[in-house]
Tab-separated table of C-alpha atoms and ligand atoms in Angstrom:
chain	number	residue	atom	x	y	z
A	1	UNK	CA	15.786	2.000	-10.810
A	2	UNK	CA	12.638	3.570	-11.763
A	3	UNK	CA	10.059	4.146	-10.183
A	4	UNK	CA	8.243	0.435	-9.497
A	5	UNK	CA	9.001	1.322	-6.332
A	6	UNK	CA	5.843	3.039	-5.682
A	7	UNK	CA	4.093	0.964	-5.902
A	8	UNK	CA	1.898	-1.252	-2.911
A	9	UNK	CA	1.979	-4.892	-3.822
A	10	UNK	CA	1.260	-7.535	-1.772
A	11	UNK	CA	0.996	-11.389	-1.196
A	12	UNK	CA	0.780	-14.724	0.401
A	13	UNK	CA	2.501	-14.495	3.588
A	14	UNK	CA	4.620	-17.891	3.035
A	15	UNK	CA	7.167	-16.825	-0.378
A	16	UNK	CA	8.942	-14.153	1.949
A	17	UNK	CA	9.211	-16.629	5.423
A	18	UNK	CA	12.076	-17.951	5.974
A	19	UNK	CA	12.573	-21.364	7.487
A	20	UNK	CA	12.884	-20.531	10.993
A	21	UNK	CA	9.430	-18.406	10.522
A	22	UNK	CA	7.825	-21.281	8.791
A	23	UNK	CA	8.833	-24.126	11.907
A	24	UNK	CA	7.640	-21.947	14.061
A	25	UNK	CA	3.873	-20.977	12.676
A	26	UNK	CA	3.653	-25.144	13.354
A	27	UNK	CA	4.423	-24.910	16.884
A	28	UNK	CA	2.827	-21.760	17.090
A	29	UNK	CA	-0.669	-23.776	15.790
A	30	UNK	CA	-0.187	-26.288	17.583
A	31	UNK	CA	0.106	-25.243	20.687
A	32	UNK	CA	-3.259	-22.973	19.461
A	33	UNK	CA	-4.853	-26.358	18.842
A	34	UNK	CA	-4.607	-27.491	21.434
A	35	UNK	CA	-5.896	-24.185	23.054
A	36	UNK	CA	-9.356	-24.677	21.476
A	37	UNK	CA	-9.976	-28.063	22.435
A	38	UNK	CA	-9.834	-26.766	26.329
A	39	UNK	CA	-11.651	-23.287	25.639
A	40	UNK	CA	-14.867	-23.542	23.723
A	41	UNK	CA	-16.436	-20.716	26.300
A	42	UNK	CA	-15.673	-18.059	28.361
A	43	UNK	CA	-15.546	-20.007	31.880
A	44	UNK	CA	-13.106	-22.186	30.027
A	45	UNK	CA	-11.133	-19.571	28.239
A	46	UNK	CA	-10.570	-17.871	31.777
A	47	UNK	CA	-9.953	-21.023	33.690
A	48	UNK	CA	-7.253	-21.969	30.883
A	49	UNK	CA	-6.141	-18.863	30.345
A	50	UNK	CA	-5.434	-17.883	34.610
A	51	UNK	CA	-3.985	-21.644	34.928
A	52	UNK	CA	-1.617	-20.531	32.930
A	53	UNK	CA	-1.069	-17.264	34.253
A	54	UNK	CA	0.013	-18.592	37.452
A	55	UNK	CA	2.359	-20.749	36.045
A	56	UNK	CA	3.968	-18.138	34.926
A	57	UNK	CA	4.234	-16.098	37.771
A	58	UNK	CA	1.705	-14.202	37.630
A	59	UNK	CA	0.071	-12.939	41.102
A	60	UNK	CA	-3.909	-11.893	41.462
A	61	UNK	CA	-3.578	-7.495	41.360
A	62	UNK	CA	-7.016	-8.219	44.171
A	63	UNK	CA	-4.177	-9.338	46.626
A	64	UNK	CA	-2.417	-5.856	45.531
A	65	UNK	CA	-5.707	-4.053	46.116
A	66	UNK	CA	-6.020	-5.245	48.989
A	67	UNK	CA	-2.738	-4.944	49.935
A	68	UNK	CA	-1.067	-8.153	50.528
A	69	UNK	CA	1.257	-7.074	47.685
A	70	UNK	CA	2.748	-4.495	45.718
A	71	UNK	CA	2.691	-3.218	42.922
A	72	UNK	CA	5.936	-2.762	40.938
A	73	UNK	CA	7.835	-1.998	37.724
A	74	UNK	CA	8.391	-5.638	36.182
A	75	UNK	CA	5.327	-7.341	38.096
A	76	UNK	CA	2.697	-9.647	36.317
A	77	UNK	CA	-0.746	-9.723	36.848
A	78	UNK	CA	-4.995	-11.006	35.896
A	79	UNK	CA	-7.690	-9.993	37.578
A	80	UNK	CA	-11.370	-11.600	37.054
A	81	UNK	CA	-14.345	-10.840	36.474
A	82	UNK	CA	-17.324	-13.771	37.390
A	83	UNK	CA	-15.386	-15.919	35.519
A	84	UNK	CA	-16.188	-14.518	32.602
A	85	UNK	CA	-13.995	-12.080	31.263
A	86	UNK	CA	-10.186	-10.868	32.346
A	87	UNK	CA	-7.296	-8.791	32.660
A	88	UNK	CA	-3.504	-9.575	33.266
A	89	UNK	CA	-0.811	-6.860	32.033
A	90	UNK	CA	2.897	-6.643	33.175
A	91	UNK	CA	3.560	-3.432	34.709
A	92	UNK	CA	6.361	-1.064	32.419
A	93	UNK	CA	8.594	1.049	34.341
A	94	UNK	CA	6.531	4.693	33.280
A	95	UNK	CA	4.160	6.026	35.763
A	96	UNK	CA	1.003	4.841	34.094
A	97	UNK	CA	-0.606	7.945	33.872
A	98	UNK	CA	1.350	7.733	30.540
A	99	UNK	CA	-1.043	5.505	28.910
A	100	UNK	CA	-0.581	1.445	28.373
A	101	UNK	CA	-0.506	-0.521	25.599
A	102	UNK	CA	-3.467	-2.838	25.283
A	103	UNK	CA	-5.151	-5.328	23.188
A	104	UNK	CA	-8.421	-5.786	23.452
A	105	UNK	CA	-9.959	-9.560	22.774
A	106	UNK	CA	-13.050	-10.506	22.840
A	107	UNK	CA	-13.743	-15.089	24.523
A	108	UNK	CA	-17.274	-15.282	23.669
A	109	UNK	CA	-18.807	-17.273	20.816
A	110	UNK	CA	-21.873	-17.966	19.529
A	111	UNK	CA	-23.738	-20.554	19.809
A	112	UNK	CA	-26.742	-22.467	21.668
A	113	UNK	CA	-28.070	-22.026	25.521
A	114	UNK	CA	-30.169	-23.916	27.479
A	115	UNK	CA	-33.698	-22.231	28.442
A	116	UNK	CA	-33.998	-21.245	32.217
A	117	UNK	CA	-36.758	-24.595	32.212
A	118	UNK	CA	-35.417	-26.697	28.805
A	119	UNK	CA	-36.524	-30.206	29.164
A	120	UNK	CA	-39.340	-31.650	28.363
A	121	UNK	CA	-41.044	-35.311	26.404
A	122	UNK	CA	-41.897	-35.618	22.777
A	123	UNK	CA	-43.935	-39.150	21.712
A	124	UNK	CA	-40.586	-41.175	23.572
A	125	UNK	CA	-38.142	-38.583	24.089
A	126	UNK	CA	-36.710	-36.793	25.828
A	127	UNK	CA	-35.331	-33.622	24.479
A	128	UNK	CA	-33.567	-29.506	25.211
A	129	UNK	CA	-34.683	-26.254	23.812
A	130	UNK	CA	-32.215	-23.717	23.342
A	131	UNK	CA	-32.308	-19.960	22.750
A	132	UNK	CA	-29.604	-18.752	20.524
A	133	UNK	CA	-26.874	-16.910	21.249
A	134	UNK	CA	-24.450	-14.394	18.896
A	135	UNK	CA	-25.782	-13.954	15.247
A	136	UNK	CA	-25.779	-17.709	14.275
A	137	UNK	CA	-27.309	-19.203	10.763
A	138	UNK	CA	-29.785	-21.804	12.744
A	139	UNK	CA	-29.091	-24.547	9.688
A	140	UNK	CA	-25.526	-24.187	9.899
A	141	UNK	CA	-26.605	-26.810	13.728
A	142	UNK	CA	-28.511	-29.441	12.839
A	143	UNK	CA	-27.407	-32.537	12.196
A	144	UNK	CA	-23.642	-32.141	13.533
A	145	UNK	CA	-22.806	-32.885	17.301
A	146	UNK	CA	-23.136	-31.249	20.007
A	147	UNK	CA	-21.740	-30.740	23.717
A	148	UNK	CA	-23.209	-29.914	26.922
A	149	UNK	CA	-21.258	-26.906	28.817
A	150	UNK	CA	-21.513	-25.078	31.463
A	151	UNK	CA	-21.966	-24.447	35.319
A	152	UNK	CA	-25.294	-25.502	37.657
A	153	UNK	CA	-24.453	-23.227	41.474
A	154	UNK	CA	-26.520	-25.376	44.759
A	155	UNK	CA	-28.290	-23.375	46.560
A	156	UNK	CA	-25.750	-25.322	49.518
A	157	UNK	CA	-23.537	-22.974	47.444
A	158	UNK	CA	-21.073	-26.034	45.721
A	159	UNK	CA	-20.837	-24.788	41.477
A	160	UNK	CA	-20.571	-28.033	39.529
A	161	UNK	CA	-18.970	-28.203	36.276
A	162	UNK	CA	-20.984	-29.688	33.253
A	163	UNK	CA	-18.941	-31.004	30.165
A	164	UNK	CA	-20.598	-34.049	28.321
A	165	UNK	CA	-19.441	-34.466	24.873
A	166	UNK	CA	-15.810	-33.694	24.681
A	167	UNK	CA	-14.517	-37.478	25.739
A	168	UNK	CA	-14.229	-39.927	23.326
A	169	UNK	CA	-17.047	-42.372	25.235
A	170	UNK	CA	-18.735	-39.223	26.177
A	171	UNK	CA	-22.528	-39.158	24.074
A	172	UNK	CA	-22.829	-36.323	22.153
A	173	UNK	CA	-25.885	-34.174	21.650
A	174	UNK	CA	-28.135	-33.069	18.198
A	175	UNK	CA	-30.793	-31.365	16.437
A	176	UNK	CA	-32.230	-32.809	14.200
A	177	UNK	CA	-32.908	-31.565	10.583
A	178	UNK	CA	-35.621	-33.078	8.228
A	179	UNK	CA	-34.786	-35.923	5.423
A	180	UNK	CA	-34.881	-33.995	2.188
A	181	UNK	CA	-37.180	-37.345	0.922
A	182	UNK	CA	-39.863	-34.451	3.112
A	183	UNK	CA	-38.432	-31.601	2.880
A	184	UNK	CA	-40.287	-30.117	0.003
A	185	UNK	CA	-41.701	-27.306	1.514
A	186	UNK	CA	-39.285	-26.498	4.115
A	187	UNK	CA	-36.611	-26.669	1.196
A	188	UNK	CA	-38.216	-23.928	-0.522
A	189	UNK	CA	-38.509	-21.458	2.223
A	190	UNK	CA	-35.905	-18.663	3.495
A	191	UNK	CA	-32.785	-19.505	5.030
A	192	UNK	CA	-33.719	-17.135	8.325
A	193	UNK	CA	-37.010	-19.601	8.074
A	194	UNK	CA	-35.303	-23.806	7.326
A	195	UNK	CA	-34.667	-24.096	11.114
A	196	UNK	CA	-36.937	-21.365	13.481
A	197	UNK	CA	-35.061	-20.167	16.125
A	198	UNK	CA	-37.716	-22.396	18.421
A	199	UNK	CA	-37.685	-25.482	16.258
A	200	UNK	CA	-33.260	-25.927	17.813
A	201	UNK	CA	-34.157	-28.441	20.820
A	202	UNK	CA	-31.313	-30.974	21.327
A	203	UNK	CA	-32.433	-34.274	21.220
A	204	UNK	CA	-30.876	-35.765	24.535
A	205	UNK	CA	-32.742	-39.012	25.558
A	206	UNK	CA	-34.886	-42.512	24.056
A	207	UNK	CA	-34.179	-44.671	26.320
A	208	UNK	CA	-37.326	-44.178	29.430
A	209	UNK	CA	-37.084	-45.130	32.934
A	210	UNK	CA	-39.614	-47.356	35.007
A	211	UNK	CA	-39.666	-49.537	38.380
A	212	UNK	CA	-41.662	-51.474	40.515
A	213	UNK	CA	-42.959	-49.125	42.398
A	214	UNK	CA	-46.214	-47.580	41.329
A	215	UNK	CA	-45.744	-45.004	42.878
A	216	UNK	CA	-42.129	-44.006	40.964
A	217	UNK	CA	-41.833	-41.332	38.238
A	218	UNK	CA	-40.978	-43.240	34.971
A	219	UNK	CA	-40.540	-42.177	31.703
A	220	UNK	CA	-37.565	-40.730	28.679
A	221	UNK	CA	-37.475	-37.115	30.203
A	222	UNK	CA	-37.590	-38.994	33.296
A	223	UNK	CA	-34.866	-40.672	33.200
A	224	UNK	CA	-32.453	-38.245	31.618
A	225	UNK	CA	-33.622	-36.093	34.844
A	226	UNK	CA	-31.456	-39.704	37.101
A	227	UNK	CA	-28.696	-39.629	34.767
A	228	UNK	CA	-27.785	-36.185	35.201
A	229	UNK	CA	-28.341	-36.528	38.939
A	230	UNK	CA	-26.350	-39.896	38.769
A	231	UNK	CA	-23.671	-38.071	37.303
A	232	UNK	CA	-23.819	-34.164	38.517
A	233	UNK	CA	-26.132	-34.077	41.799
A	234	UNK	CA	-28.769	-31.584	39.714
A	235	UNK	CA	-32.073	-32.133	39.184
A	236	UNK	CA	-34.890	-30.258	37.349
A	237	UNK	CA	-35.062	-27.054	38.936
A	238	UNK	CA	-31.831	-26.868	38.805
A	239	UNK	CA	-31.699	-25.522	34.718
A	240	UNK	CA	-34.028	-21.863	36.357
A	241	UNK	CA	-30.499	-20.745	37.213
A	242	UNK	CA	-27.543	-22.496	35.801
A	243	UNK	CA	-25.383	-21.961	32.221
A	244	UNK	CA	-25.931	-24.357	29.816
A	245	UNK	CA	-23.325	-23.683	26.570
A	246	UNK	CA	-23.997	-25.798	23.887
A	247	UNK	CA	-21.415	-25.819	21.712
A	248	UNK	CA	-20.001	-27.615	18.220
A	249	UNK	CA	-18.885	-31.878	19.823
A	250	UNK	CA	-16.128	-31.065	17.420
A	251	UNK	CA	-12.225	-30.797	17.856
A	252	UNK	CA	-10.103	-28.514	16.082
A	253	UNK	CA	-8.129	-30.097	13.326
A	254	UNK	CA	-5.652	-28.631	10.530
A	255	UNK	CA	-7.629	-28.188	7.582
A	256	UNK	CA	-6.022	-28.661	4.048
A	257	UNK	CA	-3.475	-31.904	2.957
A	258	UNK	CA	-0.469	-28.929	3.642
A	259	UNK	CA	-1.822	-28.784	7.572
A	260	UNK	CA	-2.071	-24.615	6.390
A	261	UNK	CA	-5.003	-23.935	7.764
A	262	UNK	CA	-6.236	-24.857	10.748
A	263	UNK	CA	-10.721	-25.211	11.279
A	264	UNK	CA	-12.433	-25.177	15.303
A	265	UNK	CA	-16.022	-23.494	16.741
A	266	UNK	CA	-15.032	-20.306	17.803
A	267	UNK	CA	-11.831	-19.188	16.488
A	268	UNK	CA	-13.950	-15.835	16.780
A	269	UNK	CA	-12.272	-14.157	18.843
A	270	UNK	CA	-9.994	-17.205	20.644
A	271	UNK	CA	-7.848	-17.041	17.644
A	272	UNK	CA	-7.231	-13.270	19.248
A	273	UNK	CA	-7.515	-14.033	22.364
A	274	UNK	CA	-4.718	-16.852	22.890
A	275	UNK	CA	-1.870	-14.696	20.228
A	276	UNK	CA	-2.340	-12.036	22.780
A	277	UNK	CA	-2.796	-13.985	25.318
A	278	UNK	CA	0.484	-15.731	24.147
A	279	UNK	CA	2.005	-12.730	22.504
A	280	UNK	CA	2.076	-10.845	26.784
A	281	UNK	CA	3.503	-13.994	27.629
A	282	UNK	CA	6.498	-13.758	25.643
A	283	UNK	CA	8.149	-10.657	27.596
A	284	UNK	CA	11.000	-11.255	28.830
A	285	UNK	CA	11.928	-7.098	29.946
A	286	UNK	CA	10.099	-4.647	31.949
A	287	UNK	CA	9.607	-2.725	28.913
A	288	UNK	CA	8.870	0.792	29.271
A	289	UNK	CA	5.027	0.942	29.665
A	290	UNK	CA	2.431	-1.312	31.376
A	291	UNK	CA	1.340	-3.879	28.678
A	292	UNK	CA	-1.797	-5.456	29.675
A	293	UNK	CA	-4.687	-7.852	27.718
A	294	UNK	CA	-8.364	-7.796	28.100
A	295	UNK	CA	-10.556	-10.390	27.392
A	296	UNK	CA	-14.157	-9.391	27.543
A	297	UNK	CA	-17.283	-11.146	27.881
A	298	UNK	CA	-20.549	-10.950	25.669
A	299	UNK	CA	-19.149	-8.972	22.823
A	300	UNK	CA	-21.978	-11.340	20.349
A	301	UNK	CA	-24.122	-9.516	21.592
A	302	UNK	CA	-23.909	-6.676	21.494
A	303	UNK	CA	-21.289	-6.358	24.558
A	304	UNK	CA	-23.334	-4.407	27.418
A	305	UNK	CA	-23.765	-7.179	31.364
A	306	UNK	CA	-21.085	-6.582	33.575
A	307	UNK	CA	-18.827	-9.197	32.156
A	308	UNK	CA	-18.885	-6.916	28.438
A	309	UNK	CA	-17.139	-4.204	27.551
A	310	UNK	CA	-18.806	-1.751	28.417
A	311	UNK	CA	-19.527	-2.146	31.999
A	312	UNK	CA	-17.268	-0.449	34.108
A	313	UNK	CA	-14.813	-3.065	34.661
A	314	UNK	CA	-12.027	-2.077	31.989
A	315	UNK	CA	-12.187	1.676	33.921
A	316	UNK	CA	-12.050	0.009	37.537
A	317	UNK	CA	-8.803	-1.799	37.098
A	318	UNK	CA	-7.157	2.286	35.074
A	319	UNK	CA	-7.747	3.134	38.379
A	320	UNK	CA	-7.317	0.152	41.475
A	321	UNK	CA	-4.101	0.891	38.964
A	322	UNK	CA	-3.274	4.252	39.449
A	323	UNK	CA	-4.007	4.359	42.534
A	324	UNK	CA	-2.136	0.438	43.219
A	325	UNK	CA	0.823	2.927	41.909
A	326	UNK	CA	-0.171	5.415	44.512
A	327	UNK	CA	0.495	3.787	46.691
A	328	UNK	CA	3.621	2.526	45.940
A	329	UNK	CA	5.245	5.426	45.109
A	330	UNK	CA	4.057	9.568	46.720
A	331	UNK	CA	-0.100	8.536	47.841
A	332	UNK	CA	0.164	12.540	46.050
A	333	UNK	CA	-2.126	11.274	43.273
A	334	UNK	CA	-5.212	12.913	42.513
A	335	UNK	CA	-6.446	9.456	41.319
A	336	UNK	CA	-9.392	10.675	38.973
A	337	UNK	CA	-7.649	12.781	37.284
A	338	UNK	CA	-4.271	9.679	37.233
A	339	UNK	CA	-6.876	7.448	35.711
A	340	UNK	CA	-8.642	9.250	32.848
A	341	UNK	CA	-5.341	10.364	31.730
A	342	UNK	CA	-4.183	6.563	31.613
A	343	UNK	CA	-7.198	6.017	29.685
A	344	UNK	CA	-7.110	8.908	27.040
A	345	UNK	CA	-2.915	8.328	26.984
A	346	UNK	CA	-3.369	4.313	26.246
A	347	UNK	CA	-3.505	1.857	22.468
A	348	UNK	CA	-5.380	-0.310	21.899
A	349	UNK	CA	-5.111	-3.293	19.632
A	350	UNK	CA	-9.163	-3.828	19.486
A	351	UNK	CA	-8.586	-7.191	18.822
A	352	UNK	CA	-10.683	-9.731	16.100
A	353	UNK	CA	-11.308	-11.672	13.130
A	354	UNK	CA	-12.377	-10.222	9.913
A	355	UNK	CA	-14.151	-12.556	7.305
A	356	UNK	CA	-11.318	-13.335	5.233
A	357	UNK	CA	-11.459	-13.341	1.130
A	358	UNK	CA	-13.806	-17.006	-0.096
A	359	UNK	CA	-13.762	-18.082	-3.442
A	360	UNK	CA	-17.153	-20.083	-2.848
A	361	UNK	CA	-17.814	-16.765	-2.424
A	362	UNK	CA	-16.867	-14.348	-4.702
A	363	UNK	CA	-19.626	-11.150	-5.453
A	364	UNK	CA	-19.051	-10.381	-1.143
A	365	UNK	CA	-16.328	-9.055	-0.894
A	366	UNK	CA	-14.748	-5.876	-3.224
A	367	UNK	CA	-10.642	-6.986	-4.544
A	368	UNK	CA	-9.000	-4.713	-3.086
A	369	UNK	CA	-10.507	-4.161	0.442
A	370	UNK	CA	-10.825	-7.355	1.105
A	371	UNK	CA	-8.644	-9.774	3.387
A	372	UNK	CA	-7.314	-13.227	2.445
A	373	UNK	CA	-5.988	-15.840	3.769
A	374	UNK	CA	-2.401	-16.044	4.571
A	375	UNK	CA	-1.966	-12.531	4.450
A	376	UNK	CA	-1.108	-11.789	7.243
A	377	UNK	CA	-2.971	-9.621	10.143
A	378	UNK	CA	-5.583	-7.528	8.675
A	379	UNK	CA	-5.947	-4.022	9.977
A	380	UNK	CA	-9.385	-2.481	9.158
A	381	UNK	CA	-9.266	1.391	9.939
A	382	UNK	CA	-12.862	1.348	10.847
A	383	UNK	CA	-16.176	-1.084	10.801
A	384	UNK	CA	-19.965	-0.955	10.946
A	385	UNK	CA	-22.936	-0.732	8.298
A	386	UNK	CA	-24.286	2.157	5.392
A	387	UNK	CA	-22.084	4.641	5.841
A	388	UNK	CA	-19.672	4.082	8.432
A	389	UNK	CA	-22.191	3.844	10.645
A	390	UNK	CA	-22.346	1.871	14.346
A	391	UNK	CA	-18.309	2.553	14.796
A	392	UNK	CA	-14.841	4.120	15.261
A	393	UNK	CA	-12.158	5.276	13.100
A	394	UNK	CA	-8.616	5.247	13.373
A	395	UNK	CA	-6.463	8.351	13.426
A	396	UNK	CA	-4.755	8.790	10.319
A	397	UNK	CA	-1.385	9.551	13.464
A	398	UNK	CA	-2.130	6.846	14.406
A	399	UNK	CA	-2.549	4.286	12.033
A	400	UNK	CA	0.537	5.484	10.708
A	401	UNK	CA	2.266	4.883	14.030
A	402	UNK	CA	1.649	0.790	13.899
A	403	UNK	CA	2.324	0.308	10.517
A	404	UNK	CA	6.038	1.664	11.887
A	405	UNK	CA	5.683	-0.936	14.226
A	406	UNK	CA	4.895	-3.909	12.202
A	407	UNK	CA	6.259	-2.741	8.721
A	408	UNK	CA	9.756	-2.206	11.730
A	409	UNK	CA	9.723	-5.127	12.801
A	410	UNK	CA	9.691	-7.599	9.303
A	411	UNK	CA	5.583	-8.506	9.928
A	412	UNK	CA	3.389	-9.170	7.424
A	413	UNK	CA	-0.258	-7.114	7.268
A	414	UNK	CA	-2.878	-6.815	5.265
A	415	UNK	CA	-5.311	-4.104	5.007
A	416	UNK	CA	-9.099	-5.051	4.524
A	417	UNK	CA	-13.325	-3.737	5.449
A	418	UNK	CA	-15.593	-6.198	5.716
A	419	UNK	CA	-17.281	-6.601	2.295
A	420	UNK	CA	-18.752	-5.117	-0.274
A	421	UNK	CA	-20.603	-1.548	0.940
A	422	UNK	CA	-23.927	-1.554	1.794
A	423	UNK	CA	-24.043	-6.015	1.587
A	424	UNK	CA	-23.668	-5.785	5.784
A	425	UNK	CA	-20.542	-5.007	7.869
A	426	UNK	CA	-20.150	-5.571	11.576
A	427	UNK	CA	-19.352	-4.176	15.098
A	428	UNK	CA	-16.525	-4.710	17.742
A	429	UNK	CA	-15.775	-3.635	21.015
A	430	UNK	CA	-13.177	-0.867	19.599
A	431	UNK	CA	-15.798	2.357	19.301
A	432	UNK	CA	-16.513	1.216	23.496
A	433	UNK	CA	-12.577	2.410	24.347
A	434	UNK	CA	-12.627	4.761	21.561
A	435	UNK	CA	-15.223	5.802	24.205
A	436	UNK	CA	-13.439	6.017	27.200
A	437	UNK	CA	-10.268	8.393	25.019
A	438	UNK	CA	-8.595	5.713	23.888
A	439	UNK	CA	-6.287	5.142	20.856
A	440	UNK	CA	-7.875	2.675	18.963
A	441	UNK	CA	-8.338	0.377	15.658
A	442	UNK	CA	-9.316	-3.124	14.708
A	443	UNK	CA	-6.593	-5.997	13.512
A	444	UNK	CA	-7.097	-9.444	14.398
A	445	UNK	CA	-7.149	-12.769	12.171
A	446	UNK	CA	-9.343	-13.210	8.841
A	447	UNK	CA	-11.686	-16.175	9.230
A	448	UNK	CA	-13.374	-18.140	6.747
A	449	UNK	CA	-16.692	-19.531	8.331
A	450	UNK	CA	-16.765	-17.033	11.191
A	451	UNK	CA	-19.667	-17.939	13.065
A	452	UNK	CA	-20.643	-20.976	12.023
A	453	UNK	CA	-20.050	-24.061	13.644
A	454	UNK	CA	-16.543	-25.043	12.524
A	455	UNK	CA	-14.634	-21.660	11.330
A	456	UNK	CA	-11.015	-21.643	9.402
A	457	UNK	CA	-8.119	-19.725	9.396
A	458	UNK	CA	-4.904	-19.753	7.600
A	459	UNK	CA	-1.845	-21.113	10.346
A	460	UNK	CA	0.264	-18.433	8.779
A	461	UNK	CA	-2.695	-15.291	9.436
A	462	UNK	CA	-2.693	-16.944	13.168
A	463	UNK	CA	1.308	-16.538	14.594
A	464	UNK	CA	1.461	-13.372	11.806
A	465	UNK	CA	-1.281	-11.899	14.497
A	466	UNK	CA	0.883	-13.226	17.344
A	467	UNK	CA	3.939	-11.432	16.473
A	468	UNK	CA	2.380	-8.566	15.654
A	469	UNK	CA	0.601	-8.219	19.100
A	470	UNK	CA	3.635	-9.073	20.579
A	471	UNK	CA	6.288	-5.872	18.692
A	472	UNK	CA	3.013	-3.931	19.252
A	473	UNK	CA	3.745	-3.991	23.420
A	474	UNK	CA	8.019	-4.399	22.647
A	475	UNK	CA	8.106	-0.905	20.580
A	476	UNK	CA	4.798	0.309	19.856
B	501	MN	MN1	-15.487	-11.569	16.881
B	502	MN	MN1	-18.068	-12.394	16.856
């Protein structure tokens, strides 16, 4: 016997996985790669999830709110907010006043946006000015193929979906970098200054438009406008109001000879969004508690804005849910009291990625308190920086309860903190959920090269993240 079991050890999950689990990992990662290629932006994510949810029998919660449908146990609902944030739920047998089991991920990602007045011509080259969104290392966004994704609203009420750079015969866009031969000064600069924000200008074209009419417009920018007008029926003024996002035109792929990792843009936080989404779809029986997914926008810029996690929309969901429950039952519930109790009784997994240990940069991680690729979903009791500032912390009682569910289900998981102390830090939507009184813990898939145009995860961790969210829905 001895005392060998007193020590806590962790190892790569692959050692203890059987063939069924290994095959399931492969199947799951194929679907995930496919999803990453279809849903690079928050709007695309909502569109893709809504279409799958509808096919799986989910109905629009707005119909319940409007009295066209009745809330009942087993009802599957989705609810969207301005095409950029989304709620999904499977109504449980219990009164929502008892709280929900909820997983929340964000579906926005660091990127470049067109500025309101983007297009210009300089020395017979057409370019577009961008404004970066979220925490990027600007030098990573030059010399990589880029695509335009977005939406233009016309004054006649029509909405035009823009997507250029994803099809094989589409052109792509690029921000040029300086050749090393002439970069003697550039290379001496601080990494934050090597490429300036005002230098993130996208090449849009190089061939001029001209015609026999001397009164007609001419030049390279004119030609870009002509091409955009032919394809989408838009003109320069439309960009003033448009939302055009510039994202890497790189498809998600397996990484490594063993295909053990997945490379792709915006895995922060599409990986947690997709795994939570798939876990909710996997629930067959009517759960005791209502199980819900919350997909938020604007996390990368602080969660403010009416589609972000700080917006009242999330609270409104609880109020509407309790109201719908009341309407469907005795109708005697005080909605305000019920909604507040429902929120404070809710268990919330703040599903967001964390930094994985990188052998290229061991100096930023504290080896005992860091996440490793392949060891499963990583739990962070708290985020923040410099003395746990700016974050919430999960209680011992709540965390133990979650840990029991995972251990009982045989799910590999690991503990982490974001880097060595005082090296940096980060935050998630967790704190805004604790403001509402929920019990919250951060947990998600470890990621390498986070916020770069090509992030990397372990397919093993992706699979166990999905299984962890499923176990939480079913058994917590
Ligand atoms: Mn994130
Ligand atoms: Mn992030």
